[in-house]
XYZ file of C-alpha atoms in Angstrom:
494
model
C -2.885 -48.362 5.886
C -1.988 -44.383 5.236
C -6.409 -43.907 5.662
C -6.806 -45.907 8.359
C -3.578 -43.958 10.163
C -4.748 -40.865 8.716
C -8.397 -41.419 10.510
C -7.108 -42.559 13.484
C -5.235 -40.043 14.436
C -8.037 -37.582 13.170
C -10.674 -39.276 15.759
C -8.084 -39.030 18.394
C -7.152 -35.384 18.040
C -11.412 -34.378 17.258
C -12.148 -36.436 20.735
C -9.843 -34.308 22.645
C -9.880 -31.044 24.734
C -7.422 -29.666 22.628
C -9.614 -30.059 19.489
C -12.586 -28.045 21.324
C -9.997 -25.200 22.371
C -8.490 -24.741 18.838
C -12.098 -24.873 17.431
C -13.817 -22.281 19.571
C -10.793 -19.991 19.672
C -10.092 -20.277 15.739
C -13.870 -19.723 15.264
C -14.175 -16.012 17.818
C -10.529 -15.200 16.117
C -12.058 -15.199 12.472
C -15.256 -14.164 12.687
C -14.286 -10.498 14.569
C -11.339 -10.127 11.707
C -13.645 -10.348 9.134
C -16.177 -8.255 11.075
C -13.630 -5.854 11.910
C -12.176 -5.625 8.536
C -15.770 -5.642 6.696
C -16.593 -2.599 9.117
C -13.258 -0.436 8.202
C -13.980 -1.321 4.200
C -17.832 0.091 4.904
C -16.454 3.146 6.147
C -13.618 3.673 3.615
C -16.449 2.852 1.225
C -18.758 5.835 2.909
C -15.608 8.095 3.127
C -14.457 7.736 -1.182
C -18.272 8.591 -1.726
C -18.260 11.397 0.560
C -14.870 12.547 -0.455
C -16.370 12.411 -4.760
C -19.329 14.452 -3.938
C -17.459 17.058 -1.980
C -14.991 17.251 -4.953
C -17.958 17.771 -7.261
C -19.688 20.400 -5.574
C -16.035 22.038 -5.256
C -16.025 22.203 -8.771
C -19.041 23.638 -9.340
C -18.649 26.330 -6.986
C -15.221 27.419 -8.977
C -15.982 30.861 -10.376
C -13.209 30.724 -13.108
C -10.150 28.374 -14.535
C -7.523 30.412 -12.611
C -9.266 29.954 -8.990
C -9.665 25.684 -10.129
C -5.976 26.024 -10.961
C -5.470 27.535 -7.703
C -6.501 25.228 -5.493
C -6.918 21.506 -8.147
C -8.905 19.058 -7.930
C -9.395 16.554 -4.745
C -9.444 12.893 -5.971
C -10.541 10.091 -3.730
C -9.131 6.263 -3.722
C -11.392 3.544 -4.128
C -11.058 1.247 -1.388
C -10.675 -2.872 -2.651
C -13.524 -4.663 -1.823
C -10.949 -7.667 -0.294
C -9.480 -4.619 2.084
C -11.744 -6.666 4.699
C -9.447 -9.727 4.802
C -5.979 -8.401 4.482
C -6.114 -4.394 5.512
C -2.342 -4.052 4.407
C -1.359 -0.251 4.150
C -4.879 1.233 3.476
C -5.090 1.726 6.696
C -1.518 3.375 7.243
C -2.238 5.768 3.722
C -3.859 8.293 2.748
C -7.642 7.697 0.841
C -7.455 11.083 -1.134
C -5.251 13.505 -2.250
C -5.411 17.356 -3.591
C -3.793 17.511 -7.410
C -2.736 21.031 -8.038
C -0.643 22.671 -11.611
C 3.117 21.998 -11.140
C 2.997 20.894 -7.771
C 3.983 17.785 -5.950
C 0.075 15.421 -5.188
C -0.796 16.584 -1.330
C -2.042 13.038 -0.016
C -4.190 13.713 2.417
C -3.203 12.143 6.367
C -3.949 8.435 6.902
C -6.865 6.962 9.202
C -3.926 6.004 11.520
C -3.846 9.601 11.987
C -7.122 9.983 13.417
C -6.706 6.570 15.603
C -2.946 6.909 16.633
C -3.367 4.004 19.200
C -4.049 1.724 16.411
C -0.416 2.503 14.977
C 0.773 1.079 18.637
C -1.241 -1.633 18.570
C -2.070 -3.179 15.190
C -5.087 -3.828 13.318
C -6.643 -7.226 13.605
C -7.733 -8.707 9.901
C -7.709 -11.778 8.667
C -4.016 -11.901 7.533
C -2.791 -11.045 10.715
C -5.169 -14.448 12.756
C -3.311 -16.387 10.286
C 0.096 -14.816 10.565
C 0.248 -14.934 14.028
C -2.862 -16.597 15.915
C -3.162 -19.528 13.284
C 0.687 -20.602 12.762
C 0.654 -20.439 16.792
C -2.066 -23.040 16.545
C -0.474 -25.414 14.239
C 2.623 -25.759 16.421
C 0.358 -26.853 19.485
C -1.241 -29.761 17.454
C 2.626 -30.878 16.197
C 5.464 -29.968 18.479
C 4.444 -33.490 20.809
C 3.577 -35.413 17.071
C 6.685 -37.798 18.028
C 8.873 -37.078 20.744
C 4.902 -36.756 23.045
C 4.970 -39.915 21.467
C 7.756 -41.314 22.259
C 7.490 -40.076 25.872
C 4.421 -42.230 26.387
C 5.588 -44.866 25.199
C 2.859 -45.196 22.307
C 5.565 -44.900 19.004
C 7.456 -47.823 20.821
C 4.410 -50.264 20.705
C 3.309 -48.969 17.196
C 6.337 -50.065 15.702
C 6.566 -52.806 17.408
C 3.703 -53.765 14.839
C 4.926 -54.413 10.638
C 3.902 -50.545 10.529
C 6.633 -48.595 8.052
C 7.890 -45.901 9.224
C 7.115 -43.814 6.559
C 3.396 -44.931 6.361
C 3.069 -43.926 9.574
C 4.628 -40.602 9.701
C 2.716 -39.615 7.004
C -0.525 -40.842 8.222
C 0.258 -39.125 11.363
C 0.843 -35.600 9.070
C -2.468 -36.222 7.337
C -4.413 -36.788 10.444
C -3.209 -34.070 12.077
C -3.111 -31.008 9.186
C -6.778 -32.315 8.487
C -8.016 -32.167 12.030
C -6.649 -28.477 11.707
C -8.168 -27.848 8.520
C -11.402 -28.526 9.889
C -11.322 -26.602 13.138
C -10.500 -23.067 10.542
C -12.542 -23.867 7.679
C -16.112 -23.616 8.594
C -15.414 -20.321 10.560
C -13.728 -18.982 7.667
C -16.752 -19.978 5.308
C -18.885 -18.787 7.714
C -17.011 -15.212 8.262
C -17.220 -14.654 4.360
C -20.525 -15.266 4.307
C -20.915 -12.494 6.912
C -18.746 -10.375 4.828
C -20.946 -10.977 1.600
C -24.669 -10.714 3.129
C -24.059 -8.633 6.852
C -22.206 -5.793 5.031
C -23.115 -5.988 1.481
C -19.526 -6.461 0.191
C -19.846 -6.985 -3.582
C -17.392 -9.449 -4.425
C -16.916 -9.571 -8.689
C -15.935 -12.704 -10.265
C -12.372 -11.359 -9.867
C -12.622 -10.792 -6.123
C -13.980 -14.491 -5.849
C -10.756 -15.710 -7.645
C -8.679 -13.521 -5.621
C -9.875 -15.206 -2.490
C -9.528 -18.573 -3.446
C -5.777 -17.363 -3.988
C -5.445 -15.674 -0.580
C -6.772 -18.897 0.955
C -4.221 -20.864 -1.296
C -1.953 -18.883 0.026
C -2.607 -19.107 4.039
C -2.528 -23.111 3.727
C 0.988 -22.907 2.242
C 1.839 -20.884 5.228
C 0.340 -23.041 7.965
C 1.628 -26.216 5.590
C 4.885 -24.609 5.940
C 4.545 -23.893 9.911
C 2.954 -27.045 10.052
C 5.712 -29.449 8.692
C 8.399 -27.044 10.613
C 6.802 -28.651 13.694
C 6.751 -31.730 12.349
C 10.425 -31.785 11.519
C 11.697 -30.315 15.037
C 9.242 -32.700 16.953
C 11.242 -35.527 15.082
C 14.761 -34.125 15.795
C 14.193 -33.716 19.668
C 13.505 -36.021 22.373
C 11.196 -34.233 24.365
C 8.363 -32.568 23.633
C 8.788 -29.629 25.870
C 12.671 -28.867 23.961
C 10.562 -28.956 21.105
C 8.131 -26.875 21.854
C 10.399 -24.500 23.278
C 12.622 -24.524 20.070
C 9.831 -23.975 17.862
C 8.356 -21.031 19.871
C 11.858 -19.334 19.230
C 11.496 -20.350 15.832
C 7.500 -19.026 15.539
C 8.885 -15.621 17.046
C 11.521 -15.341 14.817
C 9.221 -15.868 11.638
C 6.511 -13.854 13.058
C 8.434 -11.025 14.537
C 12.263 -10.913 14.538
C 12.851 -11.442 10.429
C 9.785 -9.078 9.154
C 10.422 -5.931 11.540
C 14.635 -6.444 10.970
C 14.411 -6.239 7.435
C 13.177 -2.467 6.343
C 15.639 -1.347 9.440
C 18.651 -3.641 7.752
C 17.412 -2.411 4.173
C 17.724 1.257 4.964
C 21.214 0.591 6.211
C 22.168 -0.982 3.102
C 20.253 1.381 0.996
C 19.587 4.516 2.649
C 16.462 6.553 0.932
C 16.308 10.201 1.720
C 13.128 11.054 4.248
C 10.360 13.060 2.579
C 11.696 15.905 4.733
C 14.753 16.299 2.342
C 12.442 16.233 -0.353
C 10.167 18.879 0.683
C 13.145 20.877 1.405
C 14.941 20.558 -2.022
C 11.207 21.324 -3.644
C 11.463 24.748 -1.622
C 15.082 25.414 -2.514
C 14.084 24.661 -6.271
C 10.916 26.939 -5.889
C 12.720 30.060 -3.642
C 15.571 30.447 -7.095
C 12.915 30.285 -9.563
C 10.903 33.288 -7.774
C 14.018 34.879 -7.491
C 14.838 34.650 -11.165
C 11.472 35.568 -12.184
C 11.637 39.146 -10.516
C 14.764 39.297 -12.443
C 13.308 38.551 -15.524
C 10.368 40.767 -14.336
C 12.688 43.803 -13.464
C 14.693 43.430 -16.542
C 11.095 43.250 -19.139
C 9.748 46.729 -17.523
C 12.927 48.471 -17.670
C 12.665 47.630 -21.458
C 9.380 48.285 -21.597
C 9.278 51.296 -19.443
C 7.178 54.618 -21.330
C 8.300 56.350 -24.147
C 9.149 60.103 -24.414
C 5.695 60.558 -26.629
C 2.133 60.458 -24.951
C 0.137 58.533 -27.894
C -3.291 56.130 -27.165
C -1.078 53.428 -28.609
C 1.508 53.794 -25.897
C -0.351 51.840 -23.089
C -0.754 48.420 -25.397
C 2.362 48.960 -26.582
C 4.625 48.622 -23.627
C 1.830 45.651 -22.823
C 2.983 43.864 -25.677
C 6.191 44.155 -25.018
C 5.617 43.008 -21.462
C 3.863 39.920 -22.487
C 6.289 38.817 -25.019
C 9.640 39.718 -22.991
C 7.683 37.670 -19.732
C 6.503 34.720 -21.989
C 9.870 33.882 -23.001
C 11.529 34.433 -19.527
C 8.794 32.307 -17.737
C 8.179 29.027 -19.810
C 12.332 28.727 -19.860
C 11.971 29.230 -16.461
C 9.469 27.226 -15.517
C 10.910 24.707 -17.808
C 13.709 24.356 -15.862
C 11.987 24.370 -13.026
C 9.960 21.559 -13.900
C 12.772 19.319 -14.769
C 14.717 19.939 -11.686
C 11.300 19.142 -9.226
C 10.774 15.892 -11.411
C 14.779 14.783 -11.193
C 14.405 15.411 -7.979
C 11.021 13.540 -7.478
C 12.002 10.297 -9.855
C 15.544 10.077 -7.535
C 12.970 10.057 -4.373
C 10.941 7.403 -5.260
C 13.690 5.331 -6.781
C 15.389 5.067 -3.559
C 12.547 4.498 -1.681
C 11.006 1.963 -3.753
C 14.587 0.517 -3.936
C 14.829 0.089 -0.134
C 11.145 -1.003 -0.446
C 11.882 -3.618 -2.238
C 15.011 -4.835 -0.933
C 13.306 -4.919 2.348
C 10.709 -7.122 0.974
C 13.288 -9.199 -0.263
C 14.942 -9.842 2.978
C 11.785 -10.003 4.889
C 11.071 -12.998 2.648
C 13.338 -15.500 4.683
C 10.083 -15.579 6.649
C 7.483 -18.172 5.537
C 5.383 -15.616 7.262
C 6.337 -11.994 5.510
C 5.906 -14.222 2.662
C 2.547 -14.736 3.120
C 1.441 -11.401 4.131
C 3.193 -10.186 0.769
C 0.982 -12.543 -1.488
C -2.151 -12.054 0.646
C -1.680 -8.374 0.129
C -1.073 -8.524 -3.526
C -4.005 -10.594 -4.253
C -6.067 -8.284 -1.865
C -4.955 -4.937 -4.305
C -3.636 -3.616 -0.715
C 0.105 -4.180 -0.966
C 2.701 -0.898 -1.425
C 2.737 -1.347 -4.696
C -0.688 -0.689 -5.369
C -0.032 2.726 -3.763
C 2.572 3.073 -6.150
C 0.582 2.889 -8.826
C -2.120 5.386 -7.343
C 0.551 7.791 -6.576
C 1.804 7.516 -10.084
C -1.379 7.769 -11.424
C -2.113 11.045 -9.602
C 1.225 12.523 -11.288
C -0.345 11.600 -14.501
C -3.705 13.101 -13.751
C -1.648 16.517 -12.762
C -0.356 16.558 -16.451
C -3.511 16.427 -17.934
C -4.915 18.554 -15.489
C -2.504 21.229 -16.854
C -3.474 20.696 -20.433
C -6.972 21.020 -19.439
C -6.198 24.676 -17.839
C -3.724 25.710 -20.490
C -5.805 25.008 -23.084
C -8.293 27.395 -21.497
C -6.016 30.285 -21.522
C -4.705 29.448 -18.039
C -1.353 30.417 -17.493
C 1.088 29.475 -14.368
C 3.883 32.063 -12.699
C 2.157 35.261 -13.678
C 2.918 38.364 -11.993
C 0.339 42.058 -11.835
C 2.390 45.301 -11.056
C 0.428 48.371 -11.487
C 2.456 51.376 -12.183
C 1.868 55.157 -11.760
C 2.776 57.368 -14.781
C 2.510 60.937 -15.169
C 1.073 62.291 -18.646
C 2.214 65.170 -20.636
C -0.834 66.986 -20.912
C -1.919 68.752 -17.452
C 0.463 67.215 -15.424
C -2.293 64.870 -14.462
C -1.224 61.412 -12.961
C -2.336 58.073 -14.163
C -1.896 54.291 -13.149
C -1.366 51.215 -15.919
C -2.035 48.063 -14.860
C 0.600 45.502 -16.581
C -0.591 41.535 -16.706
C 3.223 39.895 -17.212
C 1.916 36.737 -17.942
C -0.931 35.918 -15.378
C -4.067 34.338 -16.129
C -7.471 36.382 -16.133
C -9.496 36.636 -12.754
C -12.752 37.436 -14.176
C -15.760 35.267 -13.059
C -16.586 32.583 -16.068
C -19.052 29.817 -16.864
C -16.727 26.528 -16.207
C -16.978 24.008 -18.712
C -16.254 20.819 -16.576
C -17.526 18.148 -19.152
C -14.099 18.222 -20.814
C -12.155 17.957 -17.338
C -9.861 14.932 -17.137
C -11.303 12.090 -14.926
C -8.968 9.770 -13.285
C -9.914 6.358 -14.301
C -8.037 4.019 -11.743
C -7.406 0.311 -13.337
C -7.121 -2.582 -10.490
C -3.722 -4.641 -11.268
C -5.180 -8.060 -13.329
C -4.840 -11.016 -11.533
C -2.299 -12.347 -13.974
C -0.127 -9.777 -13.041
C -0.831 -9.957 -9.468
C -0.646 -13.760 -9.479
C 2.993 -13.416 -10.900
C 4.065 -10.967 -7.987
C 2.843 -13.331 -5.574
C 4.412 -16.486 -7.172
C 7.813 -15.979 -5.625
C 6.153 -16.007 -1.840
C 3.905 -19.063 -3.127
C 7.203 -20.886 -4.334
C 9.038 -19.997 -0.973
C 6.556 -21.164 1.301
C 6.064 -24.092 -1.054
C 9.780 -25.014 -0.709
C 9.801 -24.471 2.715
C 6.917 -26.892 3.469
C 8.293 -29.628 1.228
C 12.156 -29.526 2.363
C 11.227 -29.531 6.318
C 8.623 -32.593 5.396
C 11.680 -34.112 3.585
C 13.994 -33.945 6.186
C 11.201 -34.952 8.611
C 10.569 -38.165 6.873
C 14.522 -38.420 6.603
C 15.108 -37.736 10.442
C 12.225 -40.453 11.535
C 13.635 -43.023 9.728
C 16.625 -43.440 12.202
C 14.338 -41.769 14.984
C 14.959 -43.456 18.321
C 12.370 -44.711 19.880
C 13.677 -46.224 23.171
């Protein structure tokens, strides 16, 4: 009885205008996000190759280990291949960034930046048909599933018939989620295999698991949509309340709950802006200058020249330069150092605090939900920016043992000073290195220079930061379809 409902109502909904609508818009909508998307992965792809051969012949043109200290080493992010069906925030963060000695990673300016209208009005991917074009689709084909029904009179005469109630509702649900199934399906198919041969996306065994799970993922979503509509068509008499209530209900999911939630988080946990960052770095930096000229001032009076005029006298007061300014400087700069990281590990803990409690509250949406596993399994989520940006801190401390252990030094000063000798009241001037690395032209020896080696996230551990959105949207699909079930028992059909 359930097939022959199920097929039924599948016939009825293929044979009608509405079918041929959903169908042709579905397939336009899916094919240009994946043809969009697969053309902004190309050109990230084209930009991180671009970006590693600059950075290589930048290296090569260094004439010494101070002037590659000086201005580091430019590392460029590997776009994911899967960028082309969920674009997350690749799009909305930087691709590269400059690593420099004992400074703070300089991430280069986002694409937005280049293409500030897109910032206004959105990127269209994959994730965001489904999101918002898809779920918008599902309530069409269910917000008349009974009370339209009931209207014309056609749940009336069905009953009428020894039909259960609960064979039919669900015959109805299977009839009508399949009908949908098949108007997405084959342009979806059809838009990957676009992706894979029209752009030359190479997709890894990984990547082919990973998309399995994103599309895992989307049904929940529209199942969850799906049997929202299913549930207010049964609790309503007329179709158009019920369409009404669920397009309040669409916007609220879609819109309302996803863009209140980082503005509610940062009221409950307020991060500081990278402004007050910046500007604590600088205080930070301005007192250690200021205590190194003190240190500075204090080593050449103590070093200043002796009363005797011997050849021994100009290395001497060097060495006593050097080691009075060693001391001084690496306590210094030790200190330093631990105040700029405090300062930086508070930072990010508040902001991936707020972060996360906005993702938390964003998740009574079946549709923030969704976006939040798509982008995990995609490798384009904030926290796989996290994990570059930690990786680039990382880099910048073995970046320094690379320099150091080639005699580069950081925070060294030159003062040349004019001294008048004993014999024929000639005048002379002594250059003093307190500290500062050699400026002398030298062969580089780059096959020992660190390489950052970026790991993409496993999808174990991926699959278990999605599982909470999978379970919610899960939940929600099964408790409306409960109640739905519940509701039409004692629906009435006069």
């Amino acid at each position: 009885m359930i097939k022959i409902l199920a097929a039924k109502e599948m016939l009825d909904q293929i044979s009608s205008p509405k079918f041929v609508f959903l169908f042709a818009v579905s397939t336009v909508l899916i094919l240009f996000s994946l043809y969009t998307g697969s053309s902004a992965y190309v050109g990230a792809r084209s930009e991180f190759q671009s970006t590693e051969a600059l950075s290589r012949r930048e290296l090569e043109n260094r004439k010494n280990y101070f002037e590659l200290g000086q201005f580091g080493v430019k590392i460029a992010r590997r776009p994911a291949p899967l960028s082309a069906v969920a674009g997350g925030v690749s799009s909305a963060l930087g691709r590269s960034a400059r690593v420099r000695p004992e400074q703070q990673p300089e991430i280069a300016p986002p694409p937005l930046a280049d293409t500030p209208v897109l910032a206004v009005l959105g990127q269209l991917d994959l994730n965001t048909v489904v999101k918002v074009f898809l779920s918008l689709f599902v309530l069409l084909l269910t917000y008349n599933a009974v009370a339209g029904e009931k209207e014309s009179g056609t749940l009336k005469a069905v009953l009428a018939n020894p039909v259960p109630r609960t064979q039919l509702l669900l015959g109805k649900t299977l009839g009508l989620f399949g009908t949908f199934v098949m108007a997405t399906a084959l342009p979806a198919i059809i838009g990957v295999l676009v992706m894979k041969l029209g752009f030359g996306i190479e997709l890894a065994g990984g990547d082919w698991v990973r998309l399995g799970a994103i599309g895992v993922a989307s049904l929940l979503y529209l199942l969850a949509i799906f049997a929202t509509g299913i549930l207010v068509s049964t609790v309503t008499a007329r179709s158009a309340v019920a369409f009404l209530v669920l397009l309040l209900v669409w916007v609220a999911f879609v819109e309302v709950i996803p863009k209140a939630s980082p503005m509610l988080a940062s009221q409950i946990r307020p991060a500081p802006s990278y402004a007050s960052l910046q500007s604590d770095r600088d205080r930070f930096q301005a007192e250690f200058q200021q205590s190194m000229f003190r240190v500075m001032s204090s080593a050449f009076a103590q070093a200043a020249p002796g009363s005797a005029d011997s050849p021994d006298e100009g290395e001497r007061r060097q060495h006593v330069l050097d080691s009075l300014m060693s001391r001084g400087r690496d306590s210094l700069q030790a200190d330093l150092q631990t105040e700029l990281a405090r300062v930086d590990e508070a930072y990010r803990n508040r902001q991936d605090g707020m972060t996360r409690l906005a993702l938390f509250l964003s998740r009574f949406s079946p549709a923030a939900a969704m976006s939040h596993a798509v982008e995990v399994m995609a490798g384009t989520d904030f926290e796989a920016h996290r994990r570059w940006r930690d990786e680039l801190i990382g880099y910048r401390g073995s970046l320094e043992g690379y320099l150091k252990s080639k005699g580069v030094t950081f925070g060294g000063f030159r003062i040349q000073v004019r001294t008048e000798s004993s014999s024929g009241g000639r005048s002379s001037n002594t250059t003093f290195r307190l500290g500062g690395p050699s400026t002398e032209d030298t062969r580089l020896d780059l096959s020992a220079l660190p390489q950052l080696s970026s790991q993409p996230e496993s999808f174990g551990r991926a699959l278990a930061r999605a599982a909470p959105d999978l379970v919610i949207m899960a939940l929600w699909g099964a408790v409306a379809l409960l109640f739905a079930f519940t509701r039409f028992m004692k629906y009435d059909v006069r």
